[in-house]
Every structure is written in structure tokens, then in C-alpha cells.
Short mmCIF file of C-alpha atoms in Angstrom, two decimals:
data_model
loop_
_atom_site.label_atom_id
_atom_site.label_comp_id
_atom_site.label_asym_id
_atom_site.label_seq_id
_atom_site.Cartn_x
_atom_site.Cartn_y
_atom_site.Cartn_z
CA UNK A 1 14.85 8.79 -117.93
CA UNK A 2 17.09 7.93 -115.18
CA UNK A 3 14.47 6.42 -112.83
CA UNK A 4 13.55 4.17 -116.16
CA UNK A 5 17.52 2.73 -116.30
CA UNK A 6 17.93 2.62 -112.77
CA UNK A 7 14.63 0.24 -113.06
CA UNK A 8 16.02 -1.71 -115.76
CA UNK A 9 19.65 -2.21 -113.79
CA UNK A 10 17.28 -3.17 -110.92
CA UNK A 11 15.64 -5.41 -112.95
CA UNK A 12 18.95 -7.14 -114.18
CA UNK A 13 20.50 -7.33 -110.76
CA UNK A 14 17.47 -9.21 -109.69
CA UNK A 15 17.44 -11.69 -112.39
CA UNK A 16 21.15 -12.25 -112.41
CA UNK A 17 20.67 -12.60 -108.29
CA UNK A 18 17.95 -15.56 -108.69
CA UNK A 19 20.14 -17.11 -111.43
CA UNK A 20 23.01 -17.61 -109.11
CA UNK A 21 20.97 -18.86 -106.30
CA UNK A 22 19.53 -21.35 -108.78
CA UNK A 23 20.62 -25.00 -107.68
CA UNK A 24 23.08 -26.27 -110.08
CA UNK A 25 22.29 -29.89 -111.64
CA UNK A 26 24.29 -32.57 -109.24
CA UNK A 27 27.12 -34.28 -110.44
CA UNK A 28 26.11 -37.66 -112.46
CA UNK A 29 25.13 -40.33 -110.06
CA UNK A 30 27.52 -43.38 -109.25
CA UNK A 31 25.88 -46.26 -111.19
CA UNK A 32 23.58 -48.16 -108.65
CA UNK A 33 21.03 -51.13 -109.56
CA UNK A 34 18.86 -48.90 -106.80
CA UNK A 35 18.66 -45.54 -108.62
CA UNK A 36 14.60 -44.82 -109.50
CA UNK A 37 13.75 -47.51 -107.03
CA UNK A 38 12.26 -48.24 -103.44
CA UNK A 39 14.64 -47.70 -100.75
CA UNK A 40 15.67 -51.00 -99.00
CA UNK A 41 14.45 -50.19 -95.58
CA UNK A 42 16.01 -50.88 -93.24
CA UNK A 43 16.26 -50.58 -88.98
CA UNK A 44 19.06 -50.63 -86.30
CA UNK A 45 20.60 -49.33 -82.96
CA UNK A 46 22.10 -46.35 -83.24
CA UNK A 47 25.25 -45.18 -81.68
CA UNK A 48 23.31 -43.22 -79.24
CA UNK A 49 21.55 -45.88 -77.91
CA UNK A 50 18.18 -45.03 -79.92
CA UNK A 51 16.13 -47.44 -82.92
CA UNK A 52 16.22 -45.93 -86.86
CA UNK A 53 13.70 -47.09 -88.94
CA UNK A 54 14.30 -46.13 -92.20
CA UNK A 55 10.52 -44.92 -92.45
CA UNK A 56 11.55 -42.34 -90.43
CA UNK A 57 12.02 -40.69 -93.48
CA UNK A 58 8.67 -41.08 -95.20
CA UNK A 59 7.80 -37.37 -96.82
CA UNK A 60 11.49 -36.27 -96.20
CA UNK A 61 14.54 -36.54 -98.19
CA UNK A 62 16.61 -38.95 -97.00
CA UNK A 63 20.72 -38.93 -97.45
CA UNK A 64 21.74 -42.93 -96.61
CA UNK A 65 25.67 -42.46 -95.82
CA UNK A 66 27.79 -45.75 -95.64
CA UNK A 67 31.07 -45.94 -93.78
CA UNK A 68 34.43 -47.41 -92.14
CA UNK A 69 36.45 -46.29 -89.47
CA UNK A 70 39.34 -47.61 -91.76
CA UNK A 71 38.13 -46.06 -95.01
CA UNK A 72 40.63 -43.05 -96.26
CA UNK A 73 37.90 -40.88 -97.53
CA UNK A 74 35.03 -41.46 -94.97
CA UNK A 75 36.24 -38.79 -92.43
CA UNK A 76 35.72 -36.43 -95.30
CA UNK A 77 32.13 -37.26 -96.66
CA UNK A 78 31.43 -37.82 -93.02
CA UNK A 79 32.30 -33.91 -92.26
CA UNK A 80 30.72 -32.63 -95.41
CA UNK A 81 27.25 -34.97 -94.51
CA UNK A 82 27.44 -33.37 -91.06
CA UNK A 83 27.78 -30.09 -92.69
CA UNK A 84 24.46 -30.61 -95.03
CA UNK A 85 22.78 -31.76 -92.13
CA UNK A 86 23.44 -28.91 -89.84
CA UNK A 87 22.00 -26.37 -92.12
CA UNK A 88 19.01 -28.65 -93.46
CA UNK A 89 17.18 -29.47 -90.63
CA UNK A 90 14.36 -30.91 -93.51
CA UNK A 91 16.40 -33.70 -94.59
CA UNK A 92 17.04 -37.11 -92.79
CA UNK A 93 20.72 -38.37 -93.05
CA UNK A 94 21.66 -41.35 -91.35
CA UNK A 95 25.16 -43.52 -91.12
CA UNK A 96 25.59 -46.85 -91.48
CA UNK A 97 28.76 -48.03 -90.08
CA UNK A 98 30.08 -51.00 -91.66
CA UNK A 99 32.78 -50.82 -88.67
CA UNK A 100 33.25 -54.67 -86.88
CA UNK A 101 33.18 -53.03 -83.50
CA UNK A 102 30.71 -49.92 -82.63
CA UNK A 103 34.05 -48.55 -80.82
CA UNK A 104 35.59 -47.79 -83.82
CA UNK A 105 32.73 -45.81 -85.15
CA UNK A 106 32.04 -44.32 -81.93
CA UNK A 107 35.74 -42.73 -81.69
CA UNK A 108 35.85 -41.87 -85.59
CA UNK A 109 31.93 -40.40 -84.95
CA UNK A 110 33.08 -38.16 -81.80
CA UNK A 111 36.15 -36.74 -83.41
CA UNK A 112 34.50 -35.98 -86.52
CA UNK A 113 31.71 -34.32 -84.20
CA UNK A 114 28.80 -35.75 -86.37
CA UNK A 115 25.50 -35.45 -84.61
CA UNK A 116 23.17 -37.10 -87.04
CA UNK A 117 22.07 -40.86 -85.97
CA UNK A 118 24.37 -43.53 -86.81
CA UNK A 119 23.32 -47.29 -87.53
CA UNK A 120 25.20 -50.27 -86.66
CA UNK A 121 25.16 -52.77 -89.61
CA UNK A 122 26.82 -55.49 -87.40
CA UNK A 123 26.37 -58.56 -90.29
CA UNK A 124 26.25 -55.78 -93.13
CA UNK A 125 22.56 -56.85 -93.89
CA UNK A 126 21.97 -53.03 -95.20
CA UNK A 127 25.04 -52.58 -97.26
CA UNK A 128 24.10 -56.13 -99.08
CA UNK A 129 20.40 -54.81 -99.63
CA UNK A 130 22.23 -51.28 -100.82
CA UNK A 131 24.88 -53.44 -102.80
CA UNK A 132 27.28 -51.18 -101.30
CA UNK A 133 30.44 -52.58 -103.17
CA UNK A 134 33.34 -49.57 -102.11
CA UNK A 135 33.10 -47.18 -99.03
CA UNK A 136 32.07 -44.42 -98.74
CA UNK A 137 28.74 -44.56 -100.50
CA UNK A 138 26.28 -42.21 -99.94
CA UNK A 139 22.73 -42.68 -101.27
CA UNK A 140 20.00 -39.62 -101.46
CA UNK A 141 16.18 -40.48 -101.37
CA UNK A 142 13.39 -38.38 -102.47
CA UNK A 143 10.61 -37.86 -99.72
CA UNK A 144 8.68 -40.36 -101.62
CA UNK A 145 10.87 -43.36 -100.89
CA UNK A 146 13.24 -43.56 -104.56
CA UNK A 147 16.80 -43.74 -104.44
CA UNK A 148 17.92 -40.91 -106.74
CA UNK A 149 21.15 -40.27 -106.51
CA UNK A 150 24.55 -42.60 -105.57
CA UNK A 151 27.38 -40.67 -105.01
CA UNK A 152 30.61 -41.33 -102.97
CA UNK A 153 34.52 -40.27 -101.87
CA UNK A 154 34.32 -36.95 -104.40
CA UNK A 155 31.02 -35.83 -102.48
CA UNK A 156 30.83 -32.34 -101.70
CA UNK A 157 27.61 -30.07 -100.10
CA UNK A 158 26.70 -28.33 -103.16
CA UNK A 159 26.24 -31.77 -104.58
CA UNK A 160 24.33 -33.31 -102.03
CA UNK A 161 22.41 -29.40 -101.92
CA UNK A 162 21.66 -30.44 -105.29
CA UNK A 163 20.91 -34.12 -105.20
CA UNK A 164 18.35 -33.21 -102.44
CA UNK A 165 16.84 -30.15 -104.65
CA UNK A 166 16.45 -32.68 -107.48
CA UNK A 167 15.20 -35.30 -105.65
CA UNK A 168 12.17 -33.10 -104.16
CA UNK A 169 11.14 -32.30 -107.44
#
């Protein structure tokens, strides 16, 4: 009898356990003429020197974060992108700086100590095809190249853990 309930409270713990792992829905998407379409793709020199193509992130997820050096909230979603992407080595997340001069982005970058590439949008050519209209913006792709999620300065991990769990799916 008491092997039989310590099964069952086994049994519970385990389900209970797998429930709270679960992914929780994201928050609703920022409205976006993009979401359930192509990505714009896109290329540009990085801060590091290096090319992104935005095929890069064919059969990945993809998290598309726009930014300012003189945006309020950007140092924020900046931290909590380089958070997601130091624990999900699967997922592609790339800046674009909408910053006039690289330096700018380059000092906000360093002190923020994001290591993920960052793209120079000198003539903001990719926040026109994004129709990025407030900053920050953040954009997640699915690995099949559709923009499923907007989201922007209330960002947190969980909901870009969960943006990326629903866009896989």
C-alpha cells in the first residue's frame, strides 16, 4: 500500500514538474505589417569588422533586435537579448544599430558587454524594410524565414524563451 501512494505522489510530482517547465505562451506581439511573412533580408558590416547576411539564419530562429545609442530602453532589451543569446547558442540574434556614427554603438555595445554581431544600418535601409517606426524593436523569426513575433521596450527572456519556442513549432 505504501509503495502504491508513494508511486502515485511520484507520479504527481512528475507531472506537476513538466507542467512548470512547460513554455508559457509569449506576450501578444506588437502589431507589425511583417508578422506571418518573409523576413526582409538583409546584409551589413558588423561592429566587429565581419559581413551578416541575414541567411545566416536559414533553419535557425532568428531574434532581429533594432537599436539607438540614444534610446532610453535599448540598454535594457540589449542586456536581456545578450542574456537569451548566451544560454541559446541555437538561435541567431543580431543588432541593427540605427546609431549615425558606429562609435556610438560601439561604446553603448562594449559597456553593455553584448557579444552577438551587430549591423550597421548607416542609411536605415533595414529599419525601412522592417518599418521599424519606435526603438527598440525586436523581431523573432522562425527557422523557416517568417517573422512571428514583434515585440519591444517591455521585452523580457521568458518572452523571447517563448517567442522562440513558438516560433519553432
Amino acid at each position: 500500500m505504501f509503495v502504491r501512494r508513494l508511486r502515485g505522489f511520484a507520479y504527481s510530482c512528475s507531472l506537476l514538474a513538466a507542467a512548470a517547465c512547460a513554455s508559457a505562451p509569449p506576450p501578444p506581439s506588437r502589431p507589425s505589417p511583417l508578422l506571418s511573412h518573409s523576413l526582409p533580408g538583409f546584409e551589413g558590416d558588423t561592429l566587429s569588422h565581419n559581413h551578416f547576411y541575414s541567411a545566416q539564419g536559414t533553419n535557425h530562429p532568428m531574434i532581429v533586435h533594432f537599436f539607438s545609442s540614444d534610446c532610453a530602453d535599448c540598454p535594457r532589451t540589449l542586456s536581456t537579448a545578450q542574456s537569451f543569446y548566451a544560454s541559446h547558442s541555437d538561435t541567431i540574434v543580431v543588432g541593427i544599430s540605427e546609431d549615425a556614427s558606429p562609435t556610438h554603438a560601439r561604446i553603448l555595445i562594449e559597456r553593455l558587454g553584448v557579444h552577438f554581431p551587430v549591423v550597421i544600418d548607416e542609411n536605415g535601409h533595414i529599419a525601412h524594410d522592417y518599418q521599424v517606426t519606435e526603438m527598440p524593436a525586436l523581431f523573432v523569426i522562425s527557422p523557416y524565414g517568417r517573422v512571428s513575433w514583434a515585440g519591444g521596450a517591455d521585452v523580457t527572456e521568458d518572452a523571447l524563451r517563448s517567442a522562440v519556442a513558438l516560433a519553432q513549432k
